[in-house]
Short mmCIF file of C-alpha atoms in Angstrom, two decimals:
data_model
loop_
_atom_site.label_atom_id
_atom_site.label_comp_id
_atom_site.label_asym_id
_atom_site.label_seq_id
_atom_site.Cartn_x
_atom_site.Cartn_y
_atom_site.Cartn_z
CA MET F 1 29.71 49.59 7.44
CA ASN F 2 26.85 47.52 7.85
CA THR F 3 27.04 45.28 11.04
CA ARG F 4 23.50 44.24 11.05
CA PRO F 5 23.56 40.72 11.22
CA PRO F 6 22.42 38.34 8.37
CA MET F 7 18.58 37.40 8.40
CA GLU F 8 17.72 33.62 8.04
CA SER F 9 15.70 32.61 5.29
CA PRO F 10 12.58 31.21 6.36
CA SER F 11 12.57 27.04 6.73
CA PRO F 12 10.59 25.52 3.73
CA THR F 13 7.58 23.41 4.09
CA VAL F 14 8.19 20.10 4.30
CA ALA F 15 5.95 17.01 4.28
CA LEU F 16 6.86 14.44 6.70
CA SER F 17 4.47 12.14 6.52
CA VAL F 18 1.30 10.93 4.14
CA ASN F 19 -1.91 8.79 5.40
CA PHE F 20 -5.22 8.32 4.15
CA ASN F 21 -8.09 7.82 6.75
CA ASP F 22 -9.95 4.27 6.16
CA ASP F 23 -12.10 5.21 3.10
CA CYS F 24 -9.44 6.70 1.64
CA ARG F 25 -11.75 9.95 1.40
CA HIS F 26 -8.93 12.31 2.87
CA PHE F 27 -5.44 12.21 3.80
CA ALA F 28 -3.62 13.99 6.35
CA VAL F 29 -0.02 15.24 5.89
CA GLY F 30 2.63 15.86 8.88
CA LEU F 31 4.51 19.03 8.41
CA ASN F 32 7.53 20.20 9.94
CA SER F 33 5.20 23.20 11.21
CA GLY F 34 2.29 21.13 12.73
CA PHE F 35 -0.28 19.12 10.47
CA CYS F 36 -2.98 19.32 7.43
CA ILE F 37 -5.76 17.79 6.43
CA PHE F 38 -7.02 17.30 2.22
CA ASP F 39 -9.97 15.97 0.05
CA ALA F 40 -8.06 12.75 -1.44
CA GLU F 41 -10.42 13.20 -4.57
CA THR F 42 -10.08 16.97 -5.32
CA CYS F 43 -6.58 17.82 -3.45
CA SER F 44 -8.37 20.69 -1.53
CA LEU F 45 -7.25 21.59 1.78
CA VAL F 46 -9.88 20.71 4.77
CA ASN F 47 -8.08 21.56 7.80
CA THR F 48 -4.54 23.10 8.90
CA ARG F 49 -2.79 22.98 12.30
CA ASP F 50 0.10 25.51 12.94
CA PHE F 51 2.55 23.91 16.08
CA ASN F 52 5.50 25.88 14.39
CA ALA F 53 7.08 22.49 15.33
CA GLY F 54 7.60 19.16 13.55
CA ILE F 55 4.59 16.34 13.25
CA GLY F 56 6.16 12.91 11.89
CA LEU F 57 3.02 11.10 12.03
CA VAL F 58 -0.62 11.75 11.53
CA GLN F 59 -3.00 8.92 11.77
CA MET F 60 -6.52 9.65 11.65
CA LEU F 61 -9.69 7.94 13.06
CA GLY F 62 -11.85 7.43 10.34
CA ALA F 63 -14.07 10.96 9.29
CA SER F 64 -13.45 11.50 13.34
CA ASN F 65 -12.59 14.43 14.67
CA TYR F 66 -9.50 12.75 16.30
CA LEU F 67 -6.00 12.37 15.13
CA GLY F 68 -3.00 10.46 16.23
CA LEU F 69 0.03 12.52 16.57
CA VAL F 70 3.71 11.87 16.89
CA GLY F 71 6.21 14.97 16.93
CA GLY F 72 8.60 14.56 13.93
CA GLY F 73 11.31 16.31 12.27
CA ARG F 74 14.57 18.61 13.44
CA GLN F 75 12.49 20.58 16.01
CA PRO F 76 9.97 18.10 17.12
CA LYS F 77 6.30 19.25 18.41
CA PHE F 78 5.98 16.33 20.94
CA ALA F 79 8.55 13.78 22.33
CA ALA F 80 9.51 11.00 19.81
CA ASN F 81 8.32 8.31 22.55
CA LYS F 82 4.74 9.42 22.53
CA LEU F 83 1.52 8.75 20.90
CA ILE F 84 -0.70 11.74 21.31
CA LEU F 85 -4.64 11.53 20.61
CA TRP F 86 -5.48 15.18 19.88
CA ASN F 87 -8.82 16.39 19.70
CA GLU F 88 -9.19 19.07 17.04
CA SER F 89 -12.47 20.23 17.61
CA LYS F 90 -11.25 21.17 21.11
CA SER F 91 -7.77 22.03 19.88
CA ARG F 92 -6.05 19.72 22.69
CA ALA F 93 -4.58 16.91 23.56
CA ASP F 94 -7.17 14.05 25.01
CA LEU F 95 -5.08 11.40 25.62
CA GLU F 96 -1.40 10.70 25.58
CA ILE F 97 0.86 7.26 25.72
CA SER F 98 4.22 6.79 26.68
CA ALA F 99 6.71 4.05 25.61
CA LEU F 100 10.25 3.51 26.44
CA THR F 101 11.20 4.10 23.02
CA PRO F 102 10.68 5.93 19.83
CA VAL F 103 7.42 5.34 18.08
CA ARG F 104 7.48 4.06 14.74
CA GLY F 105 3.93 3.95 14.15
CA ALA F 106 -0.35 4.15 15.46
CA GLN F 107 -3.13 2.84 13.76
CA LEU F 108 -6.53 3.45 15.64
CA SER F 109 -10.24 2.19 15.79
CA ARG F 110 -12.88 3.34 17.81
CA GLU F 111 -12.01 0.65 20.19
CA ARG F 112 -8.38 0.22 19.97
CA ILE F 113 -5.52 2.17 19.73
CA ILE F 114 -2.52 0.09 18.26
CA LEU F 115 1.21 1.32 19.11
CA VAL F 116 4.00 0.29 17.19
CA LEU F 117 7.72 0.46 18.35
CA GLN F 118 10.97 -0.60 16.89
CA ASN F 119 10.57 -4.47 18.53
CA SER F 120 6.87 -4.82 19.86
CA VAL F 121 3.29 -3.98 19.22
CA ARG F 122 1.03 -2.78 21.97
CA VAL F 123 -2.52 -2.64 21.73
CA TYR F 124 -4.55 -0.60 24.27
CA LYS F 125 -8.25 -0.16 24.82
CA PHE F 126 -9.98 3.35 23.65
CA ALA F 127 -10.33 4.65 26.94
CA LYS F 128 -9.36 7.51 29.04
CA PRO F 129 -6.79 6.08 30.29
CA PRO F 130 -5.72 4.18 27.85
CA ASN F 131 -5.77 0.66 28.91
CA LEU F 132 -2.99 -1.80 27.80
CA LEU F 133 -4.62 -4.90 26.72
CA SER F 134 -1.97 -7.21 25.40
CA ALA F 135 2.11 -6.93 24.03
CA TYR F 136 3.49 -8.62 21.03
CA GLU F 137 7.25 -8.76 20.26
CA THR F 138 8.40 -8.48 16.83
CA ALA F 139 11.52 -8.28 14.72
CA ASN F 140 13.28 -4.84 13.69
CA ASN F 141 10.66 -3.13 12.52
CA PRO F 142 12.03 0.42 12.08
CA GLY F 143 9.30 1.87 9.58
CA GLY F 144 6.50 0.57 12.18
CA ILE F 145 4.74 -1.94 9.84
CA CYS F 146 1.25 -2.58 10.87
CA CYS F 147 -2.48 -3.02 9.46
CA LEU F 148 -5.76 -2.79 11.02
CA SER F 149 -8.93 -4.33 9.68
CA SER F 150 -12.45 -4.37 11.88
CA ARG F 151 -11.61 -8.35 13.12
CA HIS F 152 -7.37 -8.42 12.65
CA ILE F 153 -4.33 -6.81 13.47
CA ALA F 154 -1.37 -7.31 11.26
CA PHE F 155 2.37 -6.75 12.21
CA PRO F 156 6.03 -8.22 11.38
CA GLY F 157 6.78 -12.02 13.55
CA MET F 158 9.69 -12.31 15.79
CA THR F 159 10.98 -13.91 12.90
CA THR F 160 12.65 -12.17 9.75
CA GLY F 161 10.09 -12.29 6.92
CA GLN F 162 7.05 -13.84 9.28
CA VAL F 163 3.64 -11.92 9.95
CA GLN F 164 1.81 -12.07 13.04
CA LEU F 165 -2.49 -12.17 12.12
CA VAL F 166 -3.99 -11.46 15.54
CA GLU F 167 -7.92 -12.02 16.11
CA ILE F 168 -9.21 -9.10 17.99
CA ALA F 169 -12.45 -10.75 19.15
CA THR F 170 -10.43 -13.56 20.52
CA GLY F 171 -6.49 -12.81 20.91
CA SER F 172 -5.46 -15.91 18.56
CA VAL F 173 -2.32 -15.21 16.69
CA SER F 174 -1.43 -16.75 13.80
CA ILE F 175 1.99 -16.93 12.24
CA ILE F 176 2.17 -16.66 8.60
CA PRO F 177 5.82 -17.29 6.90
CA ALA F 178 5.01 -15.00 4.22
CA HIS F 179 9.22 -14.07 3.20
CA SER F 180 12.18 -14.88 3.35
CA SER F 181 14.01 -11.67 3.76
CA ALA F 182 12.52 -8.92 6.15
CA LEU F 183 9.33 -7.47 5.70
CA ARG F 184 8.41 -4.02 4.08
CA ALA F 185 5.09 -3.32 3.31
CA MET F 186 1.75 -5.00 4.21
CA GLN F 187 -2.00 -4.12 3.88
CA PHE F 188 -5.16 -5.40 4.40
CA SER F 189 -8.42 -5.31 1.62
CA PRO F 190 -11.17 -2.92 3.24
CA ASP F 191 -13.21 -5.75 3.90
CA GLY F 192 -10.39 -7.73 5.98
CA ASP F 193 -10.23 -10.85 3.90
CA LEU F 194 -7.44 -10.28 2.19
CA LEU F 195 -3.94 -9.47 3.50
CA ALA F 196 -1.52 -8.30 0.97
CA THR F 197 2.76 -8.25 1.88
CA SER F 198 6.14 -7.44 0.51
CA SER F 199 9.57 -7.74 1.22
CA GLU F 200 12.63 -5.56 1.22
CA MET F 201 13.72 -7.61 -1.59
CA GLY F 202 10.32 -6.07 -3.48
CA THR F 203 9.87 -8.45 -6.70
CA LEU F 204 7.17 -9.94 -5.58
CA ILE F 205 3.37 -9.32 -3.74
CA ARG F 206 2.16 -12.19 -1.90
CA VAL F 207 -1.68 -12.10 -1.08
CA PHE F 208 -3.49 -13.95 1.95
CA ALA F 209 -6.69 -15.00 2.92
CA THR F 210 -7.12 -13.97 6.70
CA SER F 211 -9.61 -16.69 7.50
CA ASN F 212 -6.89 -19.21 6.65
CA CYS F 213 -4.19 -17.80 6.20
CA ALA F 214 -3.30 -19.83 3.19
CA ARG F 215 -1.82 -18.01 0.07
CA LEU F 216 -4.06 -17.15 -2.92
CA VAL F 217 -1.49 -15.67 -5.40
CA GLU F 218 1.93 -14.48 -5.99
CA LEU F 219 2.03 -11.24 -8.19
CA ARG F 220 5.66 -10.00 -10.05
CA ARG F 221 6.23 -6.46 -9.49
CA GLY F 222 9.35 -6.87 -11.52
CA ILE F 223 12.61 -8.19 -11.62
CA ASP F 224 15.08 -5.66 -9.81
CA PRO F 225 14.91 -5.14 -6.66
CA ALA F 226 13.50 -2.70 -5.70
CA THR F 227 11.64 -0.63 -2.44
CA ILE F 228 7.82 -0.53 -1.91
CA PHE F 229 6.46 2.53 -1.31
CA SER F 230 2.69 1.34 -0.63
CA LEU F 231 0.03 -1.25 -1.18
CA ALA F 232 -3.49 -0.55 -1.28
CA PHE F 233 -6.05 -2.47 -2.31
CA SER F 234 -9.27 -0.95 -4.49
CA PRO F 235 -12.59 -1.10 -2.61
CA SER F 236 -14.09 -4.21 -4.14
CA GLY F 237 -10.96 -6.15 -2.79
CA THR F 238 -10.09 -7.22 -6.49
CA GLN F 239 -7.46 -4.75 -7.35
CA LEU F 240 -4.49 -4.26 -5.79
CA ALA F 241 -1.69 -1.01 -6.72
CA CYS F 242 1.80 -1.00 -5.66
CA THR F 243 4.33 1.68 -5.88
CA SER F 244 8.05 1.40 -5.56
CA ASP F 245 10.96 3.67 -5.89
CA LYS F 246 11.08 2.72 -9.71
CA SER F 247 8.60 5.54 -9.74
CA THR F 248 6.08 3.23 -11.37
CA LEU F 249 2.69 2.54 -10.12
CA HIS F 250 1.51 -1.25 -10.92
CA ILE F 251 -2.11 -2.38 -10.93
CA PHE F 252 -2.76 -6.07 -10.40
CA ASP F 253 -6.07 -8.38 -10.60
CA VAL F 254 -6.26 -10.17 -7.12
CA PRO F 255 -8.76 -13.38 -6.93
CA HIS F 256 -11.09 -12.82 -3.75
CA PRO F 257 -12.20 -15.61 -2.05
CA ASN F 258 -16.00 -14.01 -1.81
CA LYS F 259 -15.89 -12.22 -5.46
CA LYS F 260 -16.03 -13.08 -8.75
CA THR F 261 -12.37 -12.20 -10.26
CA THR F 262 -11.72 -11.24 -13.83
CA LEU F 263 -8.29 -13.01 -15.27
CA PRO F 264 -7.02 -12.82 -18.46
CA SER F 265 -8.00 -15.09 -21.37
CA SER F 266 -4.40 -16.32 -21.90
CA SER F 267 -4.97 -18.03 -18.57
CA PRO F 268 -5.65 -21.76 -18.55
CA SER F 269 -9.15 -21.04 -16.89
CA ALA F 270 -10.40 -18.88 -19.86
CA GLY F 271 -13.25 -19.59 -21.06
CA ARG F 272 -14.72 -21.52 -18.25
CA GLN F 273 -15.50 -21.01 -14.93
CA SER F 274 -13.78 -23.04 -12.25
CA SER F 275 -12.72 -23.11 -8.32
CA VAL F 276 -9.23 -22.56 -7.37
CA SER F 277 -7.79 -25.71 -5.56
CA PRO F 278 -5.43 -24.78 -2.18
CA THR F 279 -1.88 -23.68 -2.25
CA SER F 280 0.91 -26.19 -1.71
CA PRO F 281 1.95 -25.75 1.99
CA ASP F 282 5.60 -25.47 1.18
CA PHE F 283 7.60 -22.41 1.84
CA PRO F 284 9.24 -20.96 -1.60
CA HIS F 285 12.47 -18.78 -2.09
CA GLU F 286 11.50 -15.31 -2.97
CA ASP F 287 11.90 -15.44 -6.11
CA ARG F 288 9.70 -18.54 -7.17
CA LEU F 289 6.37 -18.39 -8.10
CA ILE F 290 3.32 -20.39 -6.29
CA ALA F 291 0.20 -20.99 -8.67
CA ALA F 292 -2.73 -18.49 -7.77
CA SER F 293 -4.82 -20.40 -5.40
CA SER F 294 -7.85 -20.34 -2.76
CA THR F 295 -9.47 -22.68 -0.53
CA SER F 296 -13.03 -20.79 -1.21
CA ASP F 297 -15.30 -21.67 -3.99
CA ALA F 298 -14.26 -18.20 -5.67
CA THR F 299 -15.86 -18.03 -9.46
CA ILE F 300 -13.23 -17.26 -12.47
CA THR F 301 -14.40 -15.41 -15.62
CA PRO F 302 -12.55 -14.71 -18.90
CA SER F 303 -11.25 -11.09 -19.19
CA SER F 304 -10.91 -9.54 -23.33
CA THR F 305 -7.44 -9.68 -23.93
CA ASN F 306 -4.07 -10.46 -22.10
CA ASP F 307 -3.95 -8.75 -18.45
CA GLY F 308 -0.64 -9.61 -16.57
CA ARG F 309 -0.15 -13.34 -18.16
CA GLY F 310 1.80 -13.69 -21.06
CA LYS F 311 3.98 -10.71 -20.56
CA TRP F 312 6.97 -13.02 -22.36
CA GLY F 313 4.88 -14.33 -25.07
CA ILE F 314 6.08 -17.48 -26.40
CA LEU F 315 8.96 -17.80 -24.06
CA SER F 316 6.51 -18.35 -20.85
CA LYS F 317 5.66 -21.20 -22.81
CA ILE F 318 8.76 -23.01 -23.02
CA PRO F 319 9.63 -25.96 -20.45
CA LEU F 320 12.49 -25.16 -17.95
CA MET F 321 12.04 -21.32 -18.69
CA PRO F 322 12.96 -19.45 -15.46
CA ARG F 323 9.41 -18.66 -13.83
CA MET F 324 9.41 -15.20 -13.50
CA PHE F 325 8.64 -15.66 -17.57
CA SER F 326 5.52 -17.66 -16.17
CA ASP F 327 4.44 -14.88 -13.13
CA VAL F 328 1.74 -13.06 -13.00
CA TYR F 329 2.19 -9.30 -13.97
CA SER F 330 0.51 -5.78 -13.32
CA PHE F 331 -2.31 -5.66 -16.12
CA ALA F 332 -1.17 -1.87 -16.26
CA SER F 333 0.95 0.88 -15.32
CA ALA F 334 2.31 3.91 -15.00
CA PRO F 335 4.83 6.45 -14.09
CA PHE F 336 4.89 8.79 -10.96
CA GLU F 337 6.64 11.40 -9.44
CA GLY F 338 9.00 9.54 -7.33
CA GLY F 339 11.15 12.62 -6.91
CA PRO F 340 15.05 12.09 -5.81
CA GLU F 341 14.69 14.46 -2.49
CA PRO F 342 17.38 13.92 0.21
CA GLN F 343 16.63 12.99 3.64
CA VAL F 344 15.23 15.65 5.64
CA GLY F 345 17.67 15.38 8.33
CA GLY F 346 20.39 13.45 7.04
CA LEU F 347 20.07 10.89 9.13
CA PRO F 348 19.38 7.01 8.35
CA MET F 349 16.69 4.88 10.27
CA SER F 350 17.65 3.52 13.33
CA GLY F 351 16.50 2.60 16.68
CA SER F 352 16.47 6.67 18.30
CA ALA F 353 15.99 8.43 14.87
CA THR F 354 13.04 10.53 15.02
CA LEU F 355 9.67 9.92 12.71
CA GLY F 356 10.48 12.66 10.02
CA THR F 357 14.31 12.89 9.87
CA ALA F 358 14.49 10.37 7.32
CA ARG F 359 13.49 9.97 3.59
CA PRO F 360 10.55 11.66 3.08
CA PRO F 361 7.48 9.13 2.05
CA LYS F 362 6.76 8.88 -1.92
CA GLY F 363 4.09 6.78 -3.85
CA ILE F 364 1.24 6.83 -0.89
CA ILE F 365 -1.63 5.10 -2.43
CA GLY F 366 -5.49 5.61 -2.10
CA TRP F 367 -8.29 4.34 -3.91
CA LEU F 368 -11.42 6.38 -4.63
CA SER F 369 -13.49 4.02 -6.99
CA GLU F 370 -12.88 0.72 -8.39
CA ASP F 371 -11.26 2.63 -11.75
CA THR F 372 -9.86 6.06 -9.95
CA LEU F 373 -6.88 6.04 -7.43
CA VAL F 374 -4.37 8.79 -6.25
CA VAL F 375 -1.04 8.56 -5.62
CA VAL F 376 0.59 11.38 -2.85
CA GLY F 377 4.50 11.88 -1.68
CA GLY F 378 5.89 13.92 0.56
CA GLY F 379 9.23 16.07 1.22
CA GLN F 380 9.57 19.80 -0.37
CA ASP F 381 7.96 18.71 -3.59
CA ALA F 382 4.90 17.40 -2.58
CA ARG F 383 2.56 16.39 -4.95
CA TRP F 384 -0.72 15.17 -5.34
CA GLU F 385 -1.65 12.70 -8.35
CA LYS F 386 -4.88 11.35 -10.00
CA PHE F 387 -4.96 7.99 -11.86
CA ALA F 388 -8.07 6.61 -14.00
CA ILE F 389 -8.04 2.93 -15.22
CA THR F 390 -9.67 2.96 -18.64
CA ARG F 391 -9.83 0.99 -21.83
CA GLU F 392 -8.12 1.32 -25.18
CA ALA F 393 -8.64 -0.56 -28.32
CA THR F 394 -6.00 -2.91 -29.76
CA GLN F 395 -5.65 -4.66 -33.24
CA GLN F 396 -4.49 -7.92 -33.78
CA GLU F 397 -4.18 -10.07 -37.26
CA PRO F 398 -7.02 -12.63 -36.72
CA GLN F 399 -5.62 -16.93 -36.54
CA GLN F 400 -6.16 -18.73 -39.69
CA GLN F 401 -6.68 -22.17 -38.89
CA ASN F 402 -6.44 -25.04 -41.01
CA GLY F 403 -9.12 -27.47 -41.00
CA PHE F 404 -11.02 -30.64 -43.59
CA ASN F 405 -12.71 -27.43 -44.98
CA GLY F 406 -9.34 -25.09 -45.57
CA PRO F 407 -8.03 -22.07 -44.05
CA THR F 408 -11.17 -19.90 -41.69
CA PRO F 409 -11.75 -17.01 -43.56
CA ALA F 410 -11.18 -13.70 -41.67
CA PRO F 411 -13.45 -11.51 -41.02
CA SER F 412 -14.50 -8.32 -42.97
CA GLY F 413 -11.88 -5.62 -42.38
CA GLY F 414 -8.96 -8.32 -41.73
CA GLN F 415 -8.84 -7.22 -38.13
CA GLN F 416 -9.96 -8.30 -34.85
CA ASN F 417 -10.90 -5.29 -32.17
CA GLU F 418 -10.00 -5.72 -28.63
CA THR F 419 -9.45 -3.79 -25.72
CA ARG F 420 -7.36 -3.78 -22.99
CA ARG F 421 -7.00 -1.61 -19.47
CA VAL F 422 -4.41 0.71 -19.40
CA CYS F 423 -3.77 3.31 -16.67
CA VAL F 424 -3.12 6.72 -17.36
CA ARG F 425 -2.79 10.20 -14.86
CA ALA F 426 -5.86 12.20 -14.89
CA GLY F 427 -4.15 15.14 -13.11
CA TRP F 428 -1.52 16.36 -10.50
CA LYS F 429 -1.10 18.97 -8.02
CA ARG F 430 1.64 20.21 -5.39
CA TYR F 431 -0.35 20.70 -2.82
CA LEU F 432 1.84 22.42 -0.38
CA GLY F 433 1.48 25.63 -3.00
CA SER F 434 4.92 25.60 -4.26
CA PRO F 435 4.92 27.40 -7.46
#
């Protein structure tokens, strides 16, 4: 008779969080057993730390040895209300910041530590001990939405759908009425000149200039509501990538206030250079489109094909049609592995829930160059996927135009060769070593 107790199978490794550093050369993964850091371009392991306990958030400070850690998962390493500044070179915690409520997010720079709580954001001076500089109340923010640039901090306002934009040097606060429903994601461009936002509706992405809070453009992800996973600008800030629970990666052109922007040839500006006029101050409904606008002297140049505009063809030119038929859509898209994974701990995200116990992260975007980006997901089936933006040839029948001298002759061959940008998956890998 076998009286030995059954042996418990070891729990599988689960990625609880995924975050890129500021230049997207590396990404850090919080595990149910510690954390690890990978090279973003090759997905090769750079560093790992085994705590035999969960890390629900890992935030890198550039390429330095400092990491912001928050405990998470079913067996967290640290208390949920503490942010630990970990010195990996010395294998120790150098700083600790405690709050009265669970930490929802963090942002790090060499001068500031941003602590994101459920209903507030606290800004500390990077010192030992950390010195609280300012605190801001926010709307309910269980996702820890906050982003940091060299000049600004952005996070939800006290009113649903609003963004608080704080100038770091002066502390002045600007309020941006970004959406009519609660915010879901936001991100600065690498130079900090642009801010992209999306709401819980997930149909529209709005891009604002941080210099004057003017809305530059609205981009339509789709018609059906979706949960936005990630927003990320390309290194130049002229392209924006988006992922959602529809398991599709979308890439848009974005007008940058200080750089030349390529617009599709079907736009009214095609074939000429023009300046974009200021946007209307009126706040539209979530599903309306406000034309692309800017208060700068950005220059527009045409591209060779229809990229993002005119998605619905002749329907977009019929008067009184719904605005979705004339909206600006992505110029390229590709499927990524979203994975219908269950919640890690079986608990919905609430005010008292621990990080890493809700649905694992999926679709986190990092740009490697202007034409290469990676999408990383968490959970048990944690994947790294690389995508490339390339051009492919298209063939269109030439248009015959009648004039005083008769129809225009077609070029030899009878067809016109053009190119369009497409997004293709260039490789993928299960980075946790699963078969």
